[in-house]
Amino acid sequence: MLVSTLLPTLVTLLSFALPAAASSHSGRVGHARHANVDKRGVSFSAPHYSLYLDDTISYSSWPAASTVTPYNRVLLAFWQTNGAQASAGSWSGFTDTQRSAILTDYHNAGIAVMVSAFGDDDLVITNQKDPVTTAQNLATFVKTYSLDGVDIDMEDFTPLENNQTYALSWLTSFHNELRSQLASGTYAISSTPTAWMYGSVFGSASSVYCQLNGAVGSTIDWYNFQFYNGQSGTWDTCEHVMWSSTNTAFLSLQEISNECSIPMSKITVGQLWDSSDLATAVPAEVVTGTELGTCLAQAKSQISYPETGVMVWAAHMDNWSGAITYLTEAIAAMGSTTVATSAASSGASASTGSAATVAGTAAASGATVASSTDSVTSAGASVSGASASGASAGSSAGSSGSTKGSTTGAASAANASSSTSTSGALRTLPAGLAVAGAVVVAMVL
């Protein structure tokens, strides 16, 4: 009688005294949960600084978190329906212990590790892959390999332009199932559309991706808009990228935000940091990190653009510092105390936006930049002191009249190498975008 009376009390006391059971992955425990922070302690709140990793990498060569900051999102390219490729394939080949060690390092630095799905050549809509099964398989990959979330890089352009009812239905089913499998607040889901998928060729307000935001926008935590690989004369100035385009096929960020009711607080600015990474890149659209940061600072004043973040394509192991320097310069040029927090985690200061700070911040990450006396004359303009550094961004950038500092020039030359990636051959865009005299190519993402 005494035992039966006391036993419930003892069980209750023990439940408070004993520690909670640990996860099988040591990198995923020990963090209190609260809004916008997953169970591993990684914040999913803005700013989002996303870096695509597009190499096959051994465990011993995997970059330490200290060499990744100020980025706070690493996107492994790519998961595809025929198997994981490049860095995603590398990740799935590691042991649980190895992945746990990387995750602990990254999570302690506030960096989420996500996998990016599909890319340029996984035509899941065209091939009528089952959307629910596809979402389930992708979610299983995320959970099996202890990832923090998934990025959707959909570039199946033909049905998005010509079979829109089916494409919208496919994507709606896919995203709803994906979110049901990957709970909000525990896993992040981002979407990385090419910005011209919202333009007039694809239907503007009636485009698939504009309608998709109304259908499943609540399941997507943020968007990374790709503002590169457009027609010549588009996305080549800060104004054209951020608030006013001169071509309805290549809308600006604010125009897409207004047209599709996507809050600017959910849209990051996607940039190609090195024109040599895409064989047919439009040089005028490839700006330096300093130019990008200056533009974002101007957009904050001009259209109240919040500090949502930046997406950068892409990091390669043979020229790692170039991609890191790019964002470091951008943060410094923004002069933002909010984003300086991310940079500070790498031991760098990025609070003033001065040219000297750009140099100091990049140096802290082990990279070099152009002369610290450089100054930006206007948003989207050339860096006035770049000639003092004795380098330009190479012949392709030079042909556009855009002069760049020594870091970008050296990086462009160094990155034209043999790193293993999933890029492959570039495809031309849908016929509606291939207007006379245009330089228009598809993303390799």
mmCIF file of C-alpha atoms in Angstrom, residues 265-406:
data_model
loop_
_atom_site.group_PDB
_atom_site.id
_atom_site.type_symbol
_atom_site.label_atom_id
_atom_site.label_comp_id
_atom_site.label_asym_id
_atom_site.label_seq_id
_atom_site.Cartn_x
_atom_site.Cartn_y
_atom_site.Cartn_z
ATOM 1 C CA SER A 265 11.747 40.944 -45.677
ATOM 2 C CA LYS A 266 11.618 37.453 -47.265
ATOM 3 C CA ILE A 267 13.736 38.235 -50.354
ATOM 4 C CA THR A 268 17.524 38.089 -50.444
ATOM 5 C CA VAL A 269 19.613 39.381 -53.349
ATOM 6 C CA GLY A 270 21.347 36.603 -55.269
ATOM 7 C CA GLN A 271 24.617 37.421 -56.992
ATOM 8 C CA LEU A 272 27.315 35.703 -59.012
ATOM 9 C CA TRP A 273 30.589 36.787 -57.437
ATOM 10 C CA ASP A 274 32.924 35.620 -60.212
ATOM 11 C CA SER A 275 32.058 35.879 -63.910
ATOM 12 C CA SER A 276 34.475 33.069 -64.763
ATOM 13 C CA ASP A 277 32.263 30.636 -62.849
ATOM 14 C CA LEU A 278 29.672 30.830 -65.639
ATOM 15 C CA ALA A 279 31.097 30.675 -69.138
ATOM 16 C CA THR A 280 28.450 32.976 -70.598
ATOM 17 C CA ALA A 281 27.855 35.337 -67.681
ATOM 18 C CA VAL A 282 26.882 38.932 -68.465
ATOM 19 C CA PRO A 283 29.873 40.914 -67.141
ATOM 20 C CA ALA A 284 27.917 44.100 -66.406
ATOM 21 C CA GLU A 285 25.744 42.136 -63.972
ATOM 22 C CA VAL A 286 28.710 40.847 -61.956
ATOM 23 C CA VAL A 287 29.500 43.492 -59.359
ATOM 24 C CA THR A 288 32.118 43.567 -56.640
ATOM 25 C CA GLY A 289 31.186 42.933 -53.036
ATOM 26 C CA THR A 290 31.717 46.618 -52.276
ATOM 27 C CA GLU A 291 29.392 47.628 -55.098
ATOM 28 C CA LEU A 292 26.758 45.176 -53.879
ATOM 29 C CA GLY A 293 26.934 46.439 -50.299
ATOM 30 C CA THR A 294 26.709 50.050 -51.440
ATOM 31 C CA CYS A 295 23.661 49.180 -53.528
ATOM 32 C CA LEU A 296 21.941 47.456 -50.606
ATOM 33 C CA ALA A 297 22.624 50.474 -48.410
ATOM 34 C CA GLN A 298 21.088 52.705 -51.076
ATOM 35 C CA ALA A 299 18.068 50.393 -51.396
ATOM 36 C CA LYS A 300 17.544 50.590 -47.658
ATOM 37 C CA SER A 301 17.249 54.362 -47.992
ATOM 38 C CA GLN A 302 15.423 54.391 -51.342
ATOM 39 C CA ILE A 303 12.777 51.689 -50.853
ATOM 40 C CA SER A 304 13.172 50.715 -47.176
ATOM 41 C CA TYR A 305 14.678 47.378 -48.157
ATOM 42 C CA PRO A 306 15.389 45.522 -44.917
ATOM 43 C CA GLU A 307 18.599 43.634 -44.311
ATOM 44 C CA THR A 308 17.168 40.347 -45.560
ATOM 45 C CA GLY A 309 20.460 39.034 -46.847
ATOM 46 C CA VAL A 310 22.552 37.925 -49.792
ATOM 47 C CA MET A 311 22.870 34.670 -51.727
ATOM 48 C CA VAL A 312 26.149 33.992 -53.528
ATOM 49 C CA TRP A 313 26.965 31.475 -56.240
ATOM 50 C CA ALA A 314 29.353 29.793 -55.549
ATOM 51 C CA ALA A 315 32.266 28.602 -53.416
ATOM 52 C CA HIS A 316 34.949 26.304 -54.781
ATOM 53 C CA MET A 317 37.779 24.808 -52.796
ATOM 54 C CA ASP A 318 40.449 25.980 -55.234
ATOM 55 C CA ASN A 319 39.498 29.615 -54.671
ATOM 56 C CA TRP A 320 37.698 29.613 -51.355
ATOM 57 C CA SER A 321 38.756 33.030 -50.091
ATOM 58 C CA GLY A 322 37.250 34.850 -53.081
ATOM 59 C CA ALA A 323 33.651 34.032 -52.161
ATOM 60 C CA ILE A 324 34.288 34.844 -48.498
ATOM 61 C CA THR A 325 35.901 38.184 -49.332
ATOM 62 C CA TYR A 326 32.962 39.046 -51.574
ATOM 63 C CA LEU A 327 30.417 38.978 -48.748
ATOM 64 C CA THR A 328 32.855 40.505 -46.266
ATOM 65 C CA GLU A 329 33.244 43.503 -48.575
ATOM 66 C CA ALA A 330 29.486 43.759 -49.069
ATOM 67 C CA ILE A 331 28.783 43.773 -45.342
ATOM 68 C CA ALA A 332 31.397 46.446 -44.767
ATOM 69 C CA ALA A 333 30.010 48.635 -47.547
ATOM 70 C CA MET A 334 26.503 48.334 -46.126
ATOM 71 C CA GLY A 335 27.759 49.896 -42.901
ATOM 72 C CA SER A 336 25.234 47.851 -40.965
ATOM 73 C CA THR A 337 25.467 47.110 -37.263
ATOM 74 C CA THR A 338 22.983 44.261 -37.735
ATOM 75 C CA VAL A 339 25.000 42.371 -40.307
ATOM 76 C CA ALA A 340 28.247 43.241 -38.557
ATOM 77 C CA THR A 341 27.269 40.694 -35.916
ATOM 78 C CA SER A 342 27.717 37.901 -38.444
ATOM 79 C CA ALA A 343 31.061 39.246 -39.589
ATOM 80 C CA ALA A 344 32.230 39.672 -36.016
ATOM 81 C CA SER A 345 31.979 35.930 -35.442
ATOM 82 C CA SER A 346 35.002 35.538 -37.723
ATOM 83 C CA GLY A 347 36.943 38.052 -35.671
ATOM 84 C CA ALA A 348 36.378 40.907 -38.113
ATOM 85 C CA SER A 349 34.813 44.315 -37.687
ATOM 86 C CA ALA A 350 32.321 45.485 -40.293
ATOM 87 C CA SER A 351 30.429 48.308 -38.635
ATOM 88 C CA THR A 352 31.541 51.448 -40.409
ATOM 89 C CA GLY A 353 31.374 50.629 -44.082
ATOM 90 C CA SER A 354 34.614 52.494 -44.724
ATOM 91 C CA ALA A 355 37.128 51.320 -47.290
ATOM 92 C CA ALA A 356 39.611 50.660 -44.507
ATOM 93 C CA THR A 357 37.086 48.400 -42.800
ATOM 94 C CA VAL A 358 36.636 46.453 -46.027
ATOM 95 C CA ALA A 359 40.361 45.772 -46.118
ATOM 96 C CA GLY A 360 40.557 44.897 -42.427
ATOM 97 C CA THR A 361 37.561 42.581 -42.507
ATOM 98 C CA ALA A 362 38.772 40.673 -45.519
ATOM 99 C CA ALA A 363 42.221 40.378 -44.003
ATOM 100 C CA ALA A 364 40.682 38.781 -40.921
ATOM 101 C CA SER A 365 39.273 36.015 -43.110
ATOM 102 C CA GLY A 366 42.641 35.415 -44.689
ATOM 103 C CA ALA A 367 41.853 37.169 -47.973
ATOM 104 C CA THR A 368 43.223 40.225 -49.714
ATOM 105 C CA VAL A 369 41.339 43.129 -51.203
ATOM 106 C CA ALA A 370 42.056 46.112 -53.378
ATOM 107 C CA SER A 371 43.625 49.304 -52.051
ATOM 108 C CA SER A 372 42.000 50.474 -48.832
ATOM 109 C CA THR A 373 41.760 53.942 -50.334
ATOM 110 C CA ASP A 374 39.146 52.729 -52.793
ATOM 111 C CA SER A 375 35.804 54.456 -52.604
ATOM 112 C CA VAL A 376 32.520 53.770 -54.319
ATOM 113 C CA THR A 377 31.301 56.685 -56.405
ATOM 114 C CA SER A 378 27.694 55.533 -56.628
ATOM 115 C CA ALA A 379 25.598 52.411 -56.215
ATOM 116 C CA GLY A 380 26.392 50.016 -59.008
ATOM 117 C CA ALA A 381 29.304 52.193 -60.182
ATOM 118 C CA SER A 382 32.932 51.166 -60.484
ATOM 119 C CA VAL A 383 35.297 51.304 -57.530
ATOM 120 C CA SER A 384 37.237 54.515 -58.052
ATOM 121 C CA GLY A 385 40.485 53.384 -56.481
ATOM 122 C CA ALA A 386 40.628 50.036 -58.225
ATOM 123 C CA SER A 387 43.177 51.255 -60.741
ATOM 124 C CA ALA A 388 45.547 51.929 -57.866
ATOM 125 C CA SER A 389 45.467 48.231 -57.045
ATOM 126 C CA GLY A 390 46.908 47.526 -60.466
ATOM 127 C CA ALA A 391 44.307 44.944 -61.438
ATOM 128 C CA SER A 392 40.973 44.627 -63.159
ATOM 129 C CA ALA A 393 38.482 41.800 -63.207
ATOM 130 C CA GLY A 394 39.840 40.417 -66.434
ATOM 131 C CA SER A 395 38.931 40.871 -70.059
ATOM 132 C CA SER A 396 35.257 39.939 -69.760
ATOM 133 C CA ALA A 397 34.581 42.471 -67.015
ATOM 134 C CA GLY A 398 36.756 45.022 -68.745
ATOM 135 C CA SER A 399 34.654 44.784 -71.891
ATOM 136 C CA SER A 400 31.645 45.938 -69.894
ATOM 137 C CA GLY A 401 33.457 49.007 -68.637
ATOM 138 C CA SER A 402 33.273 47.804 -65.046
ATOM 139 C CA THR A 403 36.642 48.159 -63.295
ATOM 140 C CA LYS A 404 37.233 45.996 -60.268
ATOM 141 C CA GLY A 405 39.828 45.607 -57.530
ATOM 142 C CA SER A 406 42.648 43.128 -57.359
#
